[in-house]
PDB file of C-alpha atoms and ligand atoms in Angstrom:
ATOM      1  CA  MET A  29     119.559  78.301  78.513  1.00 94.00           C
ATOM      2  CA  ALA A  30     118.790  80.860  81.282  1.00 97.00           C
ATOM      3  CA  GLY A  31     115.111  81.453  82.268  1.00 98.00           C
ATOM      4  CA  THR A  32     112.880  84.580  81.487  1.00 98.00           C
ATOM      5  CA  LEU A  33     112.211  86.961  84.372  1.00 98.00           C
ATOM      6  CA  PHE A  34     108.449  87.994  84.267  1.00 98.00           C
ATOM      7  CA  THR A  35     107.755  91.232  86.307  1.00 98.00           C
ATOM      8  CA  VAL A  36     104.022  90.811  86.867  1.00 98.00           C
ATOM      9  CA  GLY A  37     101.492  93.405  87.805  1.00 98.00           C
ATOM     10  CA  LEU A  38      98.689  91.962  89.740  1.00 98.00           C
ATOM     11  CA  GLY A  39      96.182  94.830  90.080  1.00 98.00           C
ATOM     12  CA  PRO A  40      94.819  96.590  93.216  1.00 98.00           C
ATOM     13  CA  GLY A  41      93.989  93.625  95.625  1.00 98.00           C
ATOM     14  CA  ASP A  42      90.893  91.842  94.256  1.00 98.00           C
ATOM     15  CA  PRO A  43      92.207  88.744  92.527  1.00 98.00           C
ATOM     16  CA  ASP A  44      89.592  89.098  89.837  1.00 98.00           C
ATOM     17  CA  LEU A  45      91.229  92.238  88.656  1.00 98.00           C
ATOM     18  CA  MET A  46      94.451  90.381  87.835  1.00 98.00           C
ATOM     19  CA  THR A  47      94.865  90.241  83.953  1.00 98.00           C
ATOM     20  CA  VAL A  48      94.576  86.976  82.093  1.00 98.00           C
ATOM     21  CA  LYS A  49      98.111  87.167  81.186  1.00 98.00           C
ATOM     22  CA  ALA A  50      99.402  87.696  84.814  1.00 98.00           C
ATOM     23  CA  ALA A  51      97.230  84.578  85.906  1.00 98.00           C
ATOM     24  CA  ARG A  52      98.471  82.457  83.198  1.00 98.00           C
ATOM     25  CA  ILE A  53     102.333  83.511  84.045  1.00 98.00           C
ATOM     26  CA  VAL A  54     101.539  83.027  87.761  1.00 98.00           C
ATOM     27  CA  GLY A  55     100.119  79.513  87.357  1.00 98.00           C
ATOM     28  CA  ALA A  56     102.864  78.204  85.186  1.00 98.00           C
ATOM     29  CA  ALA A  57     106.111  79.859  86.668  1.00 98.00           C
ATOM     30  CA  PRO A  58     108.632  77.401  88.380  1.00 98.00           C
ATOM     31  CA  VAL A  59     109.626  80.184  90.697  1.00 98.00           C
ATOM     32  CA  ILE A  60     107.447  82.925  92.358  1.00 98.00           C
ATOM     33  CA  ALA A  61     109.305  85.744  93.982  1.00 98.00           C
ATOM     34  CA  TYR A  62     107.749  88.413  96.068  1.00 98.00           C
ATOM     35  CA  PHE A  63     108.468  91.223  98.655  1.00 97.00           C
ATOM     36  CA  ALA A  64     107.217  91.058 102.177  1.00 95.00           C
ATOM     37  CA  LYS A  65     107.459  92.952 105.442  1.00 90.00           C
ATOM     38  CA  ARG A  66     108.751  90.973 108.397  1.00 87.00           C
ATOM     39  CA  GLY A  67     106.121  88.842 110.003  1.00 85.00           C
ATOM     40  CA  ARG A  68     103.667  89.661 106.975  1.00 87.00           C
ATOM     41  CA  THR A  69     102.444  87.403 104.158  1.00 89.00           C
ATOM     42  CA  GLY A  70     103.279  90.139 101.396  1.00 92.00           C
ATOM     43  CA  HIS A  71     100.420  91.778  99.735  1.00 94.00           C
ATOM     44  CA  ALA A  72     101.355  90.590  96.327  1.00 97.00           C
ATOM     45  CA  ARG A  73     101.636  87.113  97.582  1.00 97.00           C
ATOM     46  CA  SER A  74      98.185  87.156  99.093  1.00 97.00           C
ATOM     47  CA  ILE A  75      96.804  88.198  95.791  1.00 98.00           C
ATOM     48  CA  VAL A  76      97.915  85.000  94.035  1.00 98.00           C
ATOM     49  CA  GLU A  77      96.986  82.510  97.098  1.00 97.00           C
ATOM     50  CA  GLY A  78      95.702  79.354  95.402  1.00 97.00           C
ATOM     51  CA  ARG A  79      96.754  80.383  91.724  1.00 97.00           C
ATOM     52  CA  THR A  80     100.303  79.362  91.741  1.00 98.00           C
ATOM     53  CA  HIS A  81     101.823  76.124  90.297  1.00 98.00           C
ATOM     54  CA  PRO A  82     101.792  73.540  93.070  1.00 97.00           C
ATOM     55  CA  ALA A  83     105.592  72.689  92.572  1.00 98.00           C
ATOM     56  CA  ALA A  84     106.595  76.342  92.411  1.00 98.00           C
ATOM     57  CA  GLU A  85     109.609  77.372  94.452  1.00 98.00           C
ATOM     58  CA  GLU A  86     108.677  80.314  96.600  1.00 97.00           C
ATOM     59  CA  LEU A  87     111.173  83.076  96.878  1.00 98.00           C
ATOM     60  CA  ARG A  88     110.342  85.414  99.797  1.00 97.00           C
ATOM     61  CA  LEU A  89     112.276  88.830  99.765  1.00 97.00           C
ATOM     62  CA  GLU A  90     111.840  90.275 103.157  1.00 95.00           C
ATOM     63  CA  TYR A  91     112.474  94.018 103.549  1.00 91.00           C
ATOM     64  CA  PRO A  92     115.305  94.800 106.085  1.00 87.00           C
ATOM     65  CA  PHE A  93     112.991  97.368 107.627  1.00 75.00           C
ATOM     66  CA  THR A  94     109.822  96.481 109.845  1.00 60.00           C
ATOM     67  CA  THR A  95     108.323  99.983 109.555  1.00 62.00           C
ATOM     68  CA  GLU A  96     108.829 102.440 106.663  1.00 61.00           C
ATOM     69  CA  VAL A  97     111.911 104.416 107.037  1.00 65.00           C
ATOM     70  CA  ALA A  98     111.961 107.788 105.641  1.00 67.00           C
ATOM     71  CA  LEU A  99     113.761 108.222 102.392  1.00 68.00           C
ATOM     72  CA  ASP A 100     116.217 110.889 103.664  1.00 72.00           C
ATOM     73  CA  ASP A 101     117.464 108.628 106.499  1.00 77.00           C
ATOM     74  CA  PRO A 102     120.931 107.606 105.720  1.00 78.00           C
ATOM     75  CA  ARG A 103     120.231 104.118 106.731  1.00 78.00           C
ATOM     76  CA  TYR A 104     117.719 103.869 103.972  1.00 80.00           C
ATOM     77  CA  ALA A 105     119.912 104.076 100.801  1.00 81.00           C
ATOM     78  CA  ALA A 106     122.575 101.901 102.225  1.00 82.00           C
ATOM     79  CA  GLU A 107     120.374  99.193 103.603  1.00 87.00           C
ATOM     80  CA  ILE A 108     117.706  99.110 100.793  1.00 89.00           C
ATOM     81  CA  GLY A 109     120.431  99.125  98.165  1.00 91.00           C
ATOM     82  CA  ALA A 110     122.078  96.009  99.531  1.00 93.00           C
ATOM     83  CA  PHE A 111     118.833  94.270  99.821  1.00 95.00           C
ATOM     84  CA  TYR A 112     117.887  94.968  96.390  1.00 96.00           C
ATOM     85  CA  GLU A 113     121.344  93.623  95.301  1.00 97.00           C
ATOM     86  CA  LEU A 114     121.058  90.410  97.375  1.00 97.00           C
ATOM     87  CA  SER A 115     117.537  89.875  96.282  1.00 98.00           C
ATOM     88  CA  ALA A 116     118.605  90.321  92.352  1.00 98.00           C
ATOM     89  CA  GLY A 117     121.263  87.768  93.155  1.00 98.00           C
ATOM     90  CA  ARG A 118     118.843  85.169  94.503  1.00 98.00           C
ATOM     91  CA  LEU A 119     116.652  85.576  91.450  1.00 98.00           C
ATOM     92  CA  ALA A 120     119.701  85.396  88.999  1.00 98.00           C
ATOM     93  CA  ASP A 121     120.608  81.906  90.591  1.00 98.00           C
ATOM     94  CA  ARG A 122     117.194  80.508  89.618  1.00 98.00           C
ATOM     95  CA  LEU A 123     117.421  82.365  86.077  1.00 98.00           C
ATOM     96  CA  ASP A 124     120.821  80.758  85.598  1.00 98.00           C
ATOM     97  CA  SER A 125     119.592  77.313  86.250  1.00 98.00           C
ATOM     98  CA  GLY A 126     117.100  77.680  83.448  1.00 98.00           C
ATOM     99  CA  ARG A 127     114.062  78.512  85.459  1.00 98.00           C
ATOM    100  CA  ASP A 128     111.676  81.162  84.679  1.00 98.00           C
ATOM    101  CA  VAL A 129     110.849  83.692  87.536  1.00 98.00           C
ATOM    102  CA  ALA A 130     107.706  85.338  88.133  1.00 98.00           C
ATOM    103  CA  LEU A 131     108.375  88.531  90.179  1.00 98.00           C
ATOM    104  CA  LEU A 132     105.050  89.719  91.806  1.00 98.00           C
ATOM    105  CA  CYS A 133     103.996  93.255  92.195  1.00 98.00           C
ATOM    106  CA  GLU A 134     100.843  94.839  93.412  1.00 97.00           C
ATOM    107  CA  GLY A 135      99.195  97.273  90.989  1.00 98.00           C
ATOM    108  CA  ASP A 136     101.302  98.042  88.077  1.00 98.00           C
ATOM    109  CA  PRO A 137     105.142  97.261  88.337  1.00 98.00           C
ATOM    110  CA  PHE A 138     106.321 100.457  86.669  1.00 98.00           C
ATOM    111  CA  PHE A 139     104.266 102.628  88.956  1.00 98.00           C
ATOM    112  CA  TYR A 140     106.110 102.966  92.232  1.00 95.00           C
ATOM    113  CA  GLY A 141     106.858  99.261  92.311  1.00 94.00           C
ATOM    114  CA  SER A 142     109.671  97.808  94.355  1.00 92.00           C
ATOM    115  CA  SER A 143     110.151  95.350  91.650  1.00 96.00           C
ATOM    116  CA  MET A 144     111.627  97.996  89.229  1.00 97.00           C
ATOM    117  CA  TYR A 145     114.593  97.794  91.332  1.00 96.00           C
ATOM    118  CA  LEU A 146     115.276  94.110  90.516  1.00 98.00           C
ATOM    119  CA  PHE A 147     114.239  94.711  87.074  1.00 98.00           C
ATOM    120  CA  ASP A 148     116.814  97.306  86.683  1.00 97.00           C
ATOM    121  CA  ARG A 149     119.443  95.005  87.897  1.00 98.00           C
ATOM    122  CA  LEU A 150     118.566  92.086  85.841  1.00 98.00           C
ATOM    123  CA  ARG A 151     117.162  93.344  82.579  1.00 96.00           C
ATOM    124  CA  GLY A 152     120.526  93.544  80.720  1.00 95.00           C
ATOM    125  CA  ALA A 153     121.495  89.828  81.466  1.00 97.00           C
ATOM    126  CA  TYR A 154     118.272  88.068  81.118  1.00 98.00           C
ATOM    127  CA  ARG A 155     115.341  87.918  78.731  1.00 98.00           C
ATOM    128  CA  SER A 156     112.507  89.887  80.556  1.00 98.00           C
ATOM    129  CA  GLU A 157     108.961  90.720  80.023  1.00 98.00           C
ATOM    130  CA  VAL A 158     106.682  92.955  82.038  1.00 98.00           C
ATOM    131  CA  VAL A 159     103.068  92.396  82.456  1.00 98.00           C
ATOM    132  CA  PRO A 160     101.249  95.624  83.311  1.00 98.00           C
ATOM    133  CA  GLY A 161      98.697  95.743  85.969  1.00 98.00           C
ATOM    134  CA  VAL A 162      95.502  97.830  87.082  1.00 98.00           C
ATOM    135  CA  CYS A 163      97.020 100.623  89.231  1.00 98.00           C
ATOM    136  CA  GLY A 164      95.859 100.613  92.988  1.00 98.00           C
ATOM    137  CA  MET A 165      94.412 104.272  92.260  1.00 98.00           C
ATOM    138  CA  SER A 166      92.137 103.074  89.283  1.00 98.00           C
ATOM    139  CA  GLY A 167      90.811 100.210  91.710  1.00 98.00           C
ATOM    140  CA  CYS A 168      90.265 102.899  94.350  1.00 98.00           C
ATOM    141  CA  TRP A 169      88.395 105.526  92.227  1.00 98.00           C
ATOM    142  CA  SER A 170      86.310 102.867  90.707  1.00 98.00           C
ATOM    143  CA  GLN A 171      85.225 101.510  94.146  1.00 98.00           C
ATOM    144  CA  ALA A 172      84.685 105.143  95.384  1.00 98.00           C
ATOM    145  CA  GLY A 173      82.411 105.653  92.152  1.00 96.00           C
ATOM    146  CA  MET A 174      84.478 108.743  91.544  1.00 95.00           C
ATOM    147  CA  PRO A 175      85.117 109.655  87.990  1.00 94.00           C
ATOM    148  CA  VAL A 176      88.509 111.290  88.138  1.00 94.00           C
ATOM    149  CA  ALA A 177      89.449 113.332  85.338  1.00 93.00           C
ATOM    150  CA  HIS A 178      87.351 115.068  82.783  1.00 91.00           C
ATOM    151  CA  GLY A 179      88.006 117.030  79.518  1.00 91.00           C
ATOM    152  CA  ASP A 180      91.311 119.033  79.969  1.00 91.00           C
ATOM    153  CA  ASP A 181      91.482 118.402  83.673  1.00 93.00           C
ATOM    154  CA  VAL A 182      95.238 117.679  84.922  1.00 95.00           C
ATOM    155  CA  LEU A 183      95.580 114.757  87.129  1.00 97.00           C
ATOM    156  CA  THR A 184      98.569 115.116  89.517  1.00 98.00           C
ATOM    157  CA  VAL A 185      99.938 111.919  91.422  1.00 98.00           C
ATOM    158  CA  LEU A 186     101.859 112.762  94.573  1.00 98.00           C
ATOM    159  CA  PRO A 187     103.625 110.494  97.032  1.00 97.00           C
ATOM    160  CA  GLY A 188     102.488 111.705 100.510  1.00 96.00           C
ATOM    161  CA  THR A 189     106.146 111.582 101.645  1.00 93.00           C
ATOM    162  CA  LEU A 190     106.727 114.860 100.128  1.00 96.00           C
ATOM    163  CA  ASP A 191     106.970 117.899 102.364  1.00 96.00           C
ATOM    164  CA  GLU A 192     103.737 119.981 103.251  1.00 98.00           C
ATOM    165  CA  ALA A 193     104.723 123.006 101.220  1.00 98.00           C
ATOM    166  CA  THR A 194     105.661 120.878  97.952  1.00 98.00           C
ATOM    167  CA  LEU A 195     102.317 118.913  98.499  1.00 98.00           C
ATOM    168  CA  THR A 196     100.422 122.367  98.826  1.00 98.00           C
ATOM    169  CA  THR A 197     102.038 123.781  95.683  1.00 98.00           C
ATOM    170  CA  ARG A 198     101.438 120.779  93.643  1.00 98.00           C
ATOM    171  CA  LEU A 199      97.702 120.490  94.820  1.00 98.00           C
ATOM    172  CA  GLN A 200      97.232 124.086  94.012  1.00 97.00           C
ATOM    173  CA  ALA A 201      98.290 123.805  90.462  1.00 96.00           C
ATOM    174  CA  CYS A 202      96.043 120.588  89.881  1.00 95.00           C
ATOM    175  CA  ASP A 203      92.499 119.918  89.012  1.00 95.00           C
ATOM    176  CA  ALA A 204      92.321 116.121  90.150  1.00 97.00           C
ATOM    177  CA  ALA A 205      94.856 114.526  92.518  1.00 98.00           C
ATOM    178  CA  VAL A 206      95.839 111.103  93.713  1.00 98.00           C
ATOM    179  CA  ILE A 207      97.946 111.147  96.983  1.00 98.00           C
ATOM    180  CA  MET A 208      99.588 107.805  97.483  1.00 97.00           C
ATOM    181  CA  LYS A 209     101.702 106.479 100.531  1.00 94.00           C
ATOM    182  CA  VAL A 210      99.378 108.161 103.011  1.00 95.00           C
ATOM    183  CA  GLY A 211     100.024 106.099 106.363  1.00 91.00           C
ATOM    184  CA  ARG A 212     101.766 108.370 108.926  1.00 89.00           C
ATOM    185  CA  ASN A 213     101.734 111.277 106.558  1.00 93.00           C
ATOM    186  CA  LEU A 214      98.014 111.781 106.730  1.00 94.00           C
ATOM    187  CA  PRO A 215      98.032 114.974 109.056  1.00 94.00           C
ATOM    188  CA  LYS A 216     100.535 116.559 106.675  1.00 96.00           C
ATOM    189  CA  ILE A 217      98.465 115.653 103.457  1.00 97.00           C
ATOM    190  CA  ARG A 218      95.214 116.961 105.278  1.00 96.00           C
ATOM    191  CA  ALA A 219      97.000 120.299 106.151  1.00 97.00           C
ATOM    192  CA  ALA A 220      98.226 120.631 102.480  1.00 98.00           C
ATOM    193  CA  LEU A 221      94.764 119.886 101.042  1.00 98.00           C
ATOM    194  CA  ALA A 222      93.371 122.700 103.243  1.00 98.00           C
ATOM    195  CA  ARG A 223      95.868 125.276 102.304  1.00 98.00           C
ATOM    196  CA  ALA A 224      95.204 124.310  98.495  1.00 97.00           C
ATOM    197  CA  GLY A 225      91.304 124.653  99.336  1.00 96.00           C
ATOM    198  CA  LEU A 226      90.624 120.965  98.302  1.00 96.00           C
ATOM    199  CA  ALA A 227      89.820 119.381 101.672  1.00 96.00           C
ATOM    200  CA  ASP A 228      86.101 119.410 101.192  1.00 95.00           C
ATOM    201  CA  ARG A 229      86.510 117.422  97.943  1.00 95.00           C
ATOM    202  CA  ALA A 230      88.975 114.769  99.180  1.00 97.00           C
ATOM    203  CA  ILE A 231      88.146 111.404  99.553  1.00 98.00           C
ATOM    204  CA  TYR A 232      89.989 108.868 101.574  1.00 97.00           C
ATOM    205  CA  VAL A 233      90.266 105.126 100.517  1.00 98.00           C
ATOM    206  CA  GLU A 234      91.721 102.425 102.685  1.00 97.00           C
ATOM    207  CA  ARG A 235      92.349  98.555 100.986  1.00 97.00           C
ATOM    208  CA  GLY A 236      90.718  99.562  97.774  1.00 98.00           C
ATOM    209  CA  THR A 237      89.105  96.329  96.251  1.00 98.00           C
ATOM    210  CA  MET A 238      90.284  94.230  99.134  1.00 97.00           C
ATOM    211  CA  PRO A 239      88.566  92.732 102.265  1.00 95.00           C
ATOM    212  CA  GLY A 240      88.289  95.466 104.794  1.00 95.00           C
ATOM    213  CA  GLN A 241      87.844  98.141 102.318  1.00 97.00           C
ATOM    214  CA  ARG A 242      86.856 101.682 103.727  1.00 96.00           C
ATOM    215  CA  ILE A 243      85.624 104.631 101.757  1.00 97.00           C
ATOM    216  CA  SER A 244      84.634 107.997 103.176  1.00 96.00           C
ATOM    217  CA  PRO A 245      85.037 111.764 102.657  1.00 97.00           C
ATOM    218  CA  LEU A 246      88.473 112.604 104.256  1.00 96.00           C
ATOM    219  CA  SER A 247      86.726 115.005 106.435  1.00 94.00           C
ATOM    220  CA  ASP A 248      84.837 112.028 108.193  1.00 93.00           C
ATOM    221  CA  PHE A 249      88.202 110.196 108.800  1.00 90.00           C
ATOM    222  CA  ASP A 250      89.926 111.078 111.998  1.00 80.00           C
ATOM    223  CA  ASP A 251      93.762 111.476 112.142  1.00 65.00           C
ATOM    224  CA  GLY A 252      94.358 107.927 113.610  1.00 73.00           C
ATOM    225  CA  PRO A 253      97.011 106.029 111.856  1.00 82.00           C
ATOM    226  CA  ALA A 254      96.072 105.242 108.278  1.00 92.00           C
ATOM    227  CA  PRO A 255      97.304 101.950 106.883  1.00 92.00           C
ATOM    228  CA  TYR A 256      99.918 101.441 104.044  1.00 90.00           C
ATOM    229  CA  PHE A 257      97.337 100.537 101.766  1.00 95.00           C
ATOM    230  CA  SER A 258      95.397 103.886 101.686  1.00 97.00           C
ATOM    231  CA  MET A 259      95.276 106.734  99.518  1.00 98.00           C
ATOM    232  CA  VAL A 260      93.329 110.275  99.162  1.00 98.00           C
ATOM    233  CA  LEU A 261      91.699 111.131  95.920  1.00 98.00           C
ATOM    234  CA  VAL A 262      90.553 114.494  94.822  1.00 98.00           C
ATOM    235  CA  PRO A 263      88.033 114.456  91.868  1.00 96.00           C
ATOM    236  CA  GLY A 264      88.508 116.919  89.076  1.00 93.00           C
ATOM    237  CA  ARG A 265      86.426 119.830  88.057  1.00 85.00           C
ATOM    238  CA  GLN A 266      83.450 117.841  86.970  1.00 74.00           C
ATOM    239  CA  ARG A 267      82.268 120.340  84.535  1.00 72.00           C
ATOM    240  CA  PRO A 268      78.831 119.505  83.289  1.00 68.00           C
ATOM    241  CA  ARG A 269      78.450 118.615  79.440  1.00 69.00           C
TER     242      ARG A 269
HETATM  243  C1  SAM B 175     104.864 101.392  96.688  1.00 97.65           C
HETATM  244  S1  SAM B 175     103.172 101.999  96.174  1.00 97.65           S
HETATM  245  C2  SAM B 175     102.800 100.810  94.840  1.00 97.65           C
HETATM  246  C3  SAM B 175     101.896 101.145  94.056  1.00 97.65           C
HETATM  247  C4  SAM B 175     101.335 100.105  92.941  1.00 97.65           C
HETATM  248  N1  SAM B 175     102.482  99.613  92.199  1.00 97.65           N
HETATM  249  C5  SAM B 175     100.170 100.650  91.993  1.00 97.65           C
HETATM  250  O1  SAM B 175     100.442 100.266  90.891  1.00 97.65           O
HETATM  251  O2  SAM B 175      99.229 100.896  92.517  1.00 97.65           O
HETATM  252  C6  SAM B 175     102.106 101.580  97.403  1.00 97.65           C
HETATM  253  C7  SAM B 175     100.927 102.594  97.553  1.00 97.65           C
HETATM  254  O3  SAM B 175     100.028 102.560  96.574  1.00 97.65           O
HETATM  255  C8  SAM B 175      98.812 102.894  97.206  1.00 97.65           C
HETATM  256  N2  SAM B 175      97.880 101.741  96.984  1.00 97.65           N
HETATM  257  C9  SAM B 175      98.036 100.751  96.019  1.00 97.65           C
HETATM  258  N3  SAM B 175      97.214  99.770  95.939  1.00 97.65           N
HETATM  259  C10 SAM B 175      96.037 100.413  96.894  1.00 97.65           C
HETATM  260  C11 SAM B 175      94.686  99.782  97.240  1.00 97.65           C
HETATM  261  N4  SAM B 175      94.210  98.860  96.784  1.00 97.65           N
HETATM  262  N5  SAM B 175      94.029 100.601  98.321  1.00 97.65           N
HETATM  263  C12 SAM B 175      94.687 101.898  98.773  1.00 97.65           C
HETATM  264  N6  SAM B 175      95.925 102.195  98.344  1.00 97.65           N
HETATM  265  C13 SAM B 175      96.580 101.607  97.508  1.00 97.65           C
HETATM  266  C14 SAM B 175      98.916 103.134  98.796  1.00 97.65           C
HETATM  267  O4  SAM B 175      98.951 104.525  98.816  1.00 97.65           O
HETATM  268  C15 SAM B 175     100.198 102.648  99.111  1.00 97.65           C
HETATM  269  O5  SAM B 175     101.030 103.285 100.025  1.00 97.65           O
END
């Protein structure tokens, strides 16, 4: 009988924020699959360090890009599609041999997670279970001590890869905001926040819940390169009750 695909959310970085269920599945899985950038350990893999089964096979799925490639770059769709296809095939080989596979994902798998692309490809052919995780943004606003949405506040989650005009329009319409995928988009995000009148409320969080965590008002953070694991938070209206 074929194995089961477990798509496992691991939380924002602190291993203590992994769910009991995720830890149980990771500790028992005969195959552990995870994405990683070239030359890196892989963030999801580092969260489970020391928690996998000693005999587990590790299936490292290495992205074809060393730096982020823009979504509208013609190279992107072709190369990333082929990569996901190949990766799904590698997981299918293990599942066909009857072994369960735990596919690791930082945060929650169904929230901007790459593991969704393998889940989509394999879900029809194999038994599959998805284990939700604490989102990165939840870890970040908790560490920042920043209650995010109150009463009828509208919380808007935006990828920083959007263009400045779209970011501005969306920010103008929200009460609270989370801007993900900051990295080299930071100057554009800062400009959009200023145009929406939210620059003074914005909080910058780098590596939330992880070693090297950094939290400050965005206005105190210079425009130096922000790392991949960074986000900008805007608290809601915070009306007193
Ligand atoms: C591809 S998305 C993955 C989101 C993940 N599935 C989740 O549930 O949070 C990656 C983006 O999430 C944000 N992120 C996730 N965890 C984070 C953390 N611990 N600290 C700061 N940013 C984080 C960053 O903006 C990063 O660029």
